[in-house]
PDB file of C-alpha atoms in Angstrom:
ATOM      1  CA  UNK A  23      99.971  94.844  86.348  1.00 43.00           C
ATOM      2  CA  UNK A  24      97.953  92.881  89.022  1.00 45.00           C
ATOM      3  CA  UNK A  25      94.514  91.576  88.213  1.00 43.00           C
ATOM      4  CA  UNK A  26      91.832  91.023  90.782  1.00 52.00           C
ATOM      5  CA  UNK A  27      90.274  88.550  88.651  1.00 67.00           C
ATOM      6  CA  UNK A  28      92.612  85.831  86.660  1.00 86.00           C
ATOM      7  CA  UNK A  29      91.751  83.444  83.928  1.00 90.00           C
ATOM      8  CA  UNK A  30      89.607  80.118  84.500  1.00 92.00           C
ATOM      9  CA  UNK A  31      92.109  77.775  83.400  1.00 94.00           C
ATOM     10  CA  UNK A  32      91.210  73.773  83.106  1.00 96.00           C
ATOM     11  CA  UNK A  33      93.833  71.311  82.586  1.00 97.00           C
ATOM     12  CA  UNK A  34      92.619  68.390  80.594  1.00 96.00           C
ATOM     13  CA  UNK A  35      94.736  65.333  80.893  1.00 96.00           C
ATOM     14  CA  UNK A  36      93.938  62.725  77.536  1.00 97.00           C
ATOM     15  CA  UNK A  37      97.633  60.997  77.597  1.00 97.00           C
ATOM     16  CA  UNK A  38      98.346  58.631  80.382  1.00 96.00           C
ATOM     17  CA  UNK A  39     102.142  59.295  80.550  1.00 96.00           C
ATOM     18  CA  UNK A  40     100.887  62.505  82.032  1.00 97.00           C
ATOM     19  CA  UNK A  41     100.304  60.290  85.017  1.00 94.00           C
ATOM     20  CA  UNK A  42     104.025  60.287  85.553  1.00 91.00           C
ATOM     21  CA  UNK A  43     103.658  63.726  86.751  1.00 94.00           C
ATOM     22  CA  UNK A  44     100.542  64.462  89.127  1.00 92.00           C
ATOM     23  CA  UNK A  45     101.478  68.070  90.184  1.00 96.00           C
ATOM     24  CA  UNK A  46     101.424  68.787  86.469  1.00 97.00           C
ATOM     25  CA  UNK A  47      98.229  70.722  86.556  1.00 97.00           C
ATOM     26  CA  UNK A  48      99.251  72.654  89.840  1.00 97.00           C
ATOM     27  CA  UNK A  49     102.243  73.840  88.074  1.00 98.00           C
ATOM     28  CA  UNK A  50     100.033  74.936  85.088  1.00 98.00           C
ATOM     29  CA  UNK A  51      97.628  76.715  87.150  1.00 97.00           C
ATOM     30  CA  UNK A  52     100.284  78.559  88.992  1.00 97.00           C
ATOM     31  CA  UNK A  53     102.325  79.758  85.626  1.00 97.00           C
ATOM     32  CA  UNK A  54      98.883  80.703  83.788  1.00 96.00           C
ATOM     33  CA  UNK A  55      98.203  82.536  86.707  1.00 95.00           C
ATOM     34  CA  UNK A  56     101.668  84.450  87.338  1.00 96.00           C
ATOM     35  CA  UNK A  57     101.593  85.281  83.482  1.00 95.00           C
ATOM     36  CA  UNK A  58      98.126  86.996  83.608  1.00 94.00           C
ATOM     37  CA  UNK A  59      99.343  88.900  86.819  1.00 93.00           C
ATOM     38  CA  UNK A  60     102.412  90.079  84.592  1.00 92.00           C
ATOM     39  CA  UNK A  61     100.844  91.001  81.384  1.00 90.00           C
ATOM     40  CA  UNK A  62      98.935  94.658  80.483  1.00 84.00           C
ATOM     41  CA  UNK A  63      96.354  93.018  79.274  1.00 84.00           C
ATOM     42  CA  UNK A  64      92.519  92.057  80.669  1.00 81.00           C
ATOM     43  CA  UNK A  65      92.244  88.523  81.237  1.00 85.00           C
ATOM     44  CA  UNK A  66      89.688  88.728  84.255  1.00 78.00           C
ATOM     45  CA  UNK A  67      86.283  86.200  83.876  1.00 78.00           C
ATOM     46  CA  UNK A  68      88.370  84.523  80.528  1.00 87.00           C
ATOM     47  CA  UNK A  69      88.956  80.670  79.988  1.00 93.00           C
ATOM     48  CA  UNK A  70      91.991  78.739  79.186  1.00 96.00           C
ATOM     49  CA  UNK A  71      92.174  75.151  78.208  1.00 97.00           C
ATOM     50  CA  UNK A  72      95.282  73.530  78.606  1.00 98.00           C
ATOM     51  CA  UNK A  73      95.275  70.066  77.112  1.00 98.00           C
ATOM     52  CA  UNK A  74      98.029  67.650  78.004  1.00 98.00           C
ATOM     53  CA  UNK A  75      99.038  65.360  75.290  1.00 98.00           C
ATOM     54  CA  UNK A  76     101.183  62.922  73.495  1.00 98.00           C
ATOM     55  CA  UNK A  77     103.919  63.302  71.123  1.00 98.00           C
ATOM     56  CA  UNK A  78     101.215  61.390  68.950  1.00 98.00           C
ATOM     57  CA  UNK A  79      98.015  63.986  69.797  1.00 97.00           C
ATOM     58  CA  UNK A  80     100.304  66.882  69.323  1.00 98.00           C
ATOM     59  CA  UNK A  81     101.470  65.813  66.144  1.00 97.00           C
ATOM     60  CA  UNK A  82      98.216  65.378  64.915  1.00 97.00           C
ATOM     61  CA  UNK A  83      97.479  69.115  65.711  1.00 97.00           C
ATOM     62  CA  UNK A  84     100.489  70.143  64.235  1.00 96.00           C
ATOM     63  CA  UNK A  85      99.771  68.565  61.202  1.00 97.00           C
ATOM     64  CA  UNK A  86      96.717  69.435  60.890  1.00 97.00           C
ATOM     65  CA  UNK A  87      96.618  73.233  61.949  1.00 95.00           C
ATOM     66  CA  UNK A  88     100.378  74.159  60.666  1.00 95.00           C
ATOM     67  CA  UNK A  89     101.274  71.837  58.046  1.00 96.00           C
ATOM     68  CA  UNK A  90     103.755  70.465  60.021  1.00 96.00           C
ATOM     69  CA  UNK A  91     104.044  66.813  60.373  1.00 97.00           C
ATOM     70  CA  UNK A  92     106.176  66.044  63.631  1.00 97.00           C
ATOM     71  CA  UNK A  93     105.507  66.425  67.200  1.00 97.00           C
ATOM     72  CA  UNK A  94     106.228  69.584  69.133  1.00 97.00           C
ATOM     73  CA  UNK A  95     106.537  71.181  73.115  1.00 97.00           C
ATOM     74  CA  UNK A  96     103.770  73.427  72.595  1.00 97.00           C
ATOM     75  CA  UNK A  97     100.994  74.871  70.671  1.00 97.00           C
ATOM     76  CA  UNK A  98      98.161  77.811  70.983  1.00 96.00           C
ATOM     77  CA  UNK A  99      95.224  78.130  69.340  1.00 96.00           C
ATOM     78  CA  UNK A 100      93.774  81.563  70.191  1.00 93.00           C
ATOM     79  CA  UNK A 101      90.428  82.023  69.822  1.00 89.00           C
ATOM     80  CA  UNK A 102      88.380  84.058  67.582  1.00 80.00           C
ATOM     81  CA  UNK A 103      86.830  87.255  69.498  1.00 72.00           C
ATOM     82  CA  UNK A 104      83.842  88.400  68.909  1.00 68.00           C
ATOM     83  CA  UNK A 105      83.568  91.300  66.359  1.00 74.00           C
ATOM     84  CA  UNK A 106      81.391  93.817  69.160  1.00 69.00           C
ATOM     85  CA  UNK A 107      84.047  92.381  71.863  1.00 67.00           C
ATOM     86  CA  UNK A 108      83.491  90.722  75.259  1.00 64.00           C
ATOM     87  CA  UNK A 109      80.516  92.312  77.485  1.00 68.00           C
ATOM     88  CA  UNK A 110      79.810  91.637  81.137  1.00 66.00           C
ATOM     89  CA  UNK A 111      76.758  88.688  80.904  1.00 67.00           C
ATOM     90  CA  UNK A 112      78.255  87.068  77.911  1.00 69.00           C
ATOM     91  CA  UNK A 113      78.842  83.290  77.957  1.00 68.00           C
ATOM     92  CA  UNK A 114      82.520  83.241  79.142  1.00 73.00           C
ATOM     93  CA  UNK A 115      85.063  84.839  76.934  1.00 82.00           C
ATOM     94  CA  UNK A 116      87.733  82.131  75.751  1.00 89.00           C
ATOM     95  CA  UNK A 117      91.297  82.815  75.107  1.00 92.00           C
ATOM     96  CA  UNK A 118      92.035  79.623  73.694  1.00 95.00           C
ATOM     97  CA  UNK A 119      93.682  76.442  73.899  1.00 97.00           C
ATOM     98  CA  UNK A 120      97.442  75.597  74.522  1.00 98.00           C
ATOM     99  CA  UNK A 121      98.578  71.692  74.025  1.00 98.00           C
ATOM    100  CA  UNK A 122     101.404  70.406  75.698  1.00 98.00           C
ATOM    101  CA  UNK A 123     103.461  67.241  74.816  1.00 98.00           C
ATOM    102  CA  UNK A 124     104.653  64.762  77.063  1.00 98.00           C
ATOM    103  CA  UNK A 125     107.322  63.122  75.557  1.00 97.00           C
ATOM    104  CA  UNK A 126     109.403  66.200  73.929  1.00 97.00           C
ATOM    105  CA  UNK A 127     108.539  68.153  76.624  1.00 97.00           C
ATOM    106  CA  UNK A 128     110.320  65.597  78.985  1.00 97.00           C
ATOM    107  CA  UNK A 129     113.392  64.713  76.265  1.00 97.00           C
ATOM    108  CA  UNK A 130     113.730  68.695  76.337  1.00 96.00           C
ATOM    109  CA  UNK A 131     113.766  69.217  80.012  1.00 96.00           C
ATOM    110  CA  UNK A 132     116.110  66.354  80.413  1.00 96.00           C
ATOM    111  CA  UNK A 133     118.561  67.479  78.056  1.00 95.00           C
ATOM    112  CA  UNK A 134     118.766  70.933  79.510  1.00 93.00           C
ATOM    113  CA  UNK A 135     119.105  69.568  82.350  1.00 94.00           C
ATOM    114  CA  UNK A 136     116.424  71.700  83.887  1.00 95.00           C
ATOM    115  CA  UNK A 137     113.470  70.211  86.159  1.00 96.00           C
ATOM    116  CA  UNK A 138     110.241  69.159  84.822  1.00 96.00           C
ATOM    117  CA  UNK A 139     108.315  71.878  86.746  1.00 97.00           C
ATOM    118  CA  UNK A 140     110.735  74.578  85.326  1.00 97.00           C
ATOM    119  CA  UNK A 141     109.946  73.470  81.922  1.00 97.00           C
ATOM    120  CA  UNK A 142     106.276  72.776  82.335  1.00 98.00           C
ATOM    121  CA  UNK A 143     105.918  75.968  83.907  1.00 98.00           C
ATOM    122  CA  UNK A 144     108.459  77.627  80.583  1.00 97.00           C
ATOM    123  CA  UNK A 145     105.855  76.089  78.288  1.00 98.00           C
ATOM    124  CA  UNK A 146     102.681  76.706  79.857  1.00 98.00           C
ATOM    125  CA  UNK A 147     103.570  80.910  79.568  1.00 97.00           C
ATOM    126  CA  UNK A 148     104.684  80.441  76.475  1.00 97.00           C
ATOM    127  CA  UNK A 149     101.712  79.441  75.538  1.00 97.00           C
ATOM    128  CA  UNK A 150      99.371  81.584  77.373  1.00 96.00           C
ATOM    129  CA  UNK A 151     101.721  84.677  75.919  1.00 96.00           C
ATOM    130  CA  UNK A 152     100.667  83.405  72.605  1.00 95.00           C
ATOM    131  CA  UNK A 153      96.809  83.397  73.471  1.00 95.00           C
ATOM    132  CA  UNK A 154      96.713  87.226  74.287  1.00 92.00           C
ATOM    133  CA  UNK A 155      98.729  87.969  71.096  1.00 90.00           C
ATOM    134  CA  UNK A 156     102.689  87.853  71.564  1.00 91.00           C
ATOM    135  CA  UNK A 157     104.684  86.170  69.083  1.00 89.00           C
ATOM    136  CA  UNK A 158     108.184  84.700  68.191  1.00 89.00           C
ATOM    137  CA  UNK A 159     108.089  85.828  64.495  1.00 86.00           C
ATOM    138  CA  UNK A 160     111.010  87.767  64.126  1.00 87.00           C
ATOM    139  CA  UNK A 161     113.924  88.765  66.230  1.00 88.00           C
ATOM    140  CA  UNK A 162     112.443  92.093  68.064  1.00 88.00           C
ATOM    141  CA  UNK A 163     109.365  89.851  69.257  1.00 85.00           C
ATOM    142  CA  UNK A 164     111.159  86.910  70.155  1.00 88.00           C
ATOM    143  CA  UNK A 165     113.158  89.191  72.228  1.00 92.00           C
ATOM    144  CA  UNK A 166     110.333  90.887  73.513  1.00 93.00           C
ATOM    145  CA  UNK A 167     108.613  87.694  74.233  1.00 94.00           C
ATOM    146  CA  UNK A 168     111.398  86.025  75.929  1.00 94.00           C
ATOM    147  CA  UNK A 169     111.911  89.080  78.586  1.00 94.00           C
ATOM    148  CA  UNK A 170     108.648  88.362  79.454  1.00 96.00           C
ATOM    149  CA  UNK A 171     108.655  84.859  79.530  1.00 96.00           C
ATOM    150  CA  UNK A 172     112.146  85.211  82.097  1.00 96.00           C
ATOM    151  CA  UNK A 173     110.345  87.861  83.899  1.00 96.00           C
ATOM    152  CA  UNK A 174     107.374  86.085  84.602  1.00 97.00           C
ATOM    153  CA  UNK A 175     109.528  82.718  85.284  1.00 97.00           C
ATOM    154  CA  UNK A 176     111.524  84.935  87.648  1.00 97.00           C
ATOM    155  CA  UNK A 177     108.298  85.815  89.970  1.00 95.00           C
ATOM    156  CA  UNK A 178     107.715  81.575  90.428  1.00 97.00           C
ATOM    157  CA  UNK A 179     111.903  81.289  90.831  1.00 96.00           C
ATOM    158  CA  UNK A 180     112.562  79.774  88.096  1.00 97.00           C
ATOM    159  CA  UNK A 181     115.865  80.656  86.353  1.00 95.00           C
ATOM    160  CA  UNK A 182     115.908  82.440  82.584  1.00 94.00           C
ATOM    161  CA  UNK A 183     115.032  79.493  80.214  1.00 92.00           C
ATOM    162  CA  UNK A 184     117.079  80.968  77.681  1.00 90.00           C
ATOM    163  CA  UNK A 185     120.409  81.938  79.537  1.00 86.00           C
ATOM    164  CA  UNK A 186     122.267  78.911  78.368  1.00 75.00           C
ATOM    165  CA  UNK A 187     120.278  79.372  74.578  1.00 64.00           C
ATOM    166  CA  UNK A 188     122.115  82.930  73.765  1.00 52.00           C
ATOM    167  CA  UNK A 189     119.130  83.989  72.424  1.00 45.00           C
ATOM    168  CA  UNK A 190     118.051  81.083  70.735  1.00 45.00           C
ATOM    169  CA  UNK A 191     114.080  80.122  70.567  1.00 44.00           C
TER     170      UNK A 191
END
């Protein structure tokens, strides 16, 4: 489904091996954007923050917010929504937050021998997926969300993520 209106999203750099990689927040705005086109689901006059970390930052948030003390690719932190929901004149409506690590994200795209783009890109839907509700918790949506994820991947020509992965998250 097409949307006239897409997400605000703003990319927030705070870790300068991000540096390394100026189209990085191009490549974010394009993927955010080409998810929101692809999903059934009303994303028009929301936010998105994408911040773009460290292993170091991310761990930190991963420790914090899932108990989980080592760094990660990826996280998303929906937002709450209000209990009446969203109405035109309202302060803007936030989907959330999505962090993104440098360092695994580069060890991961270098190891799968895919290009940084590609994998930016992979992460930066996965995370967005996450904000409007999809999840990886057990096999029929981690399939679900993966078909998407390829789908939407497809549309910016970037090959399935997860053909070499047989199904593997």
């Amino acid at each position: 489904m097409s949307h006239s209106n897409l997400p605000m999203t703003e990319v927030l750099v705070v870790a300068d091996c991000w540096q390394h990689e100026p189209d990085s927040e191009a490549v974010i705005q394009r993927a955010v954007a080409a998810a929101a086109e692809s999903v059934d689901e009303d994303v028009a006059d929301a936010e998105v923050a994408v911040m773009l970390t460290d292993d170091a930052g991310i761990r930190t948030l991963n420790s914090n917010w899932r108990g989980i003390d080592k760094p990660t690719n990826v996280l998303s932190f929906p937002a709450l929504q209000p209990e009446g929901g969203w109405k035109p004149g309202d302060a803007p409506r936030m989907l959330g937050d999505i962090a993104i690590a440098y360092e695994t994200m580069r060890r991961e795209a270098d190891e799968e021998h895919k290009p940084f783009e590609h994998h930016l890109s992979h992460l930066a839907v996965h995370g967005f997926l996450h904000l409007i509700g999809y999840d990886h918790e057990d096999d029929g949506d981690a399939e679900e969300m993966e078909a998407l994820e390829t789908q939407i991947l497809a549309h910016l020509g970037i090959p399935d993520p997860y053909a070499d992965r047989a199904g593997a998250h």
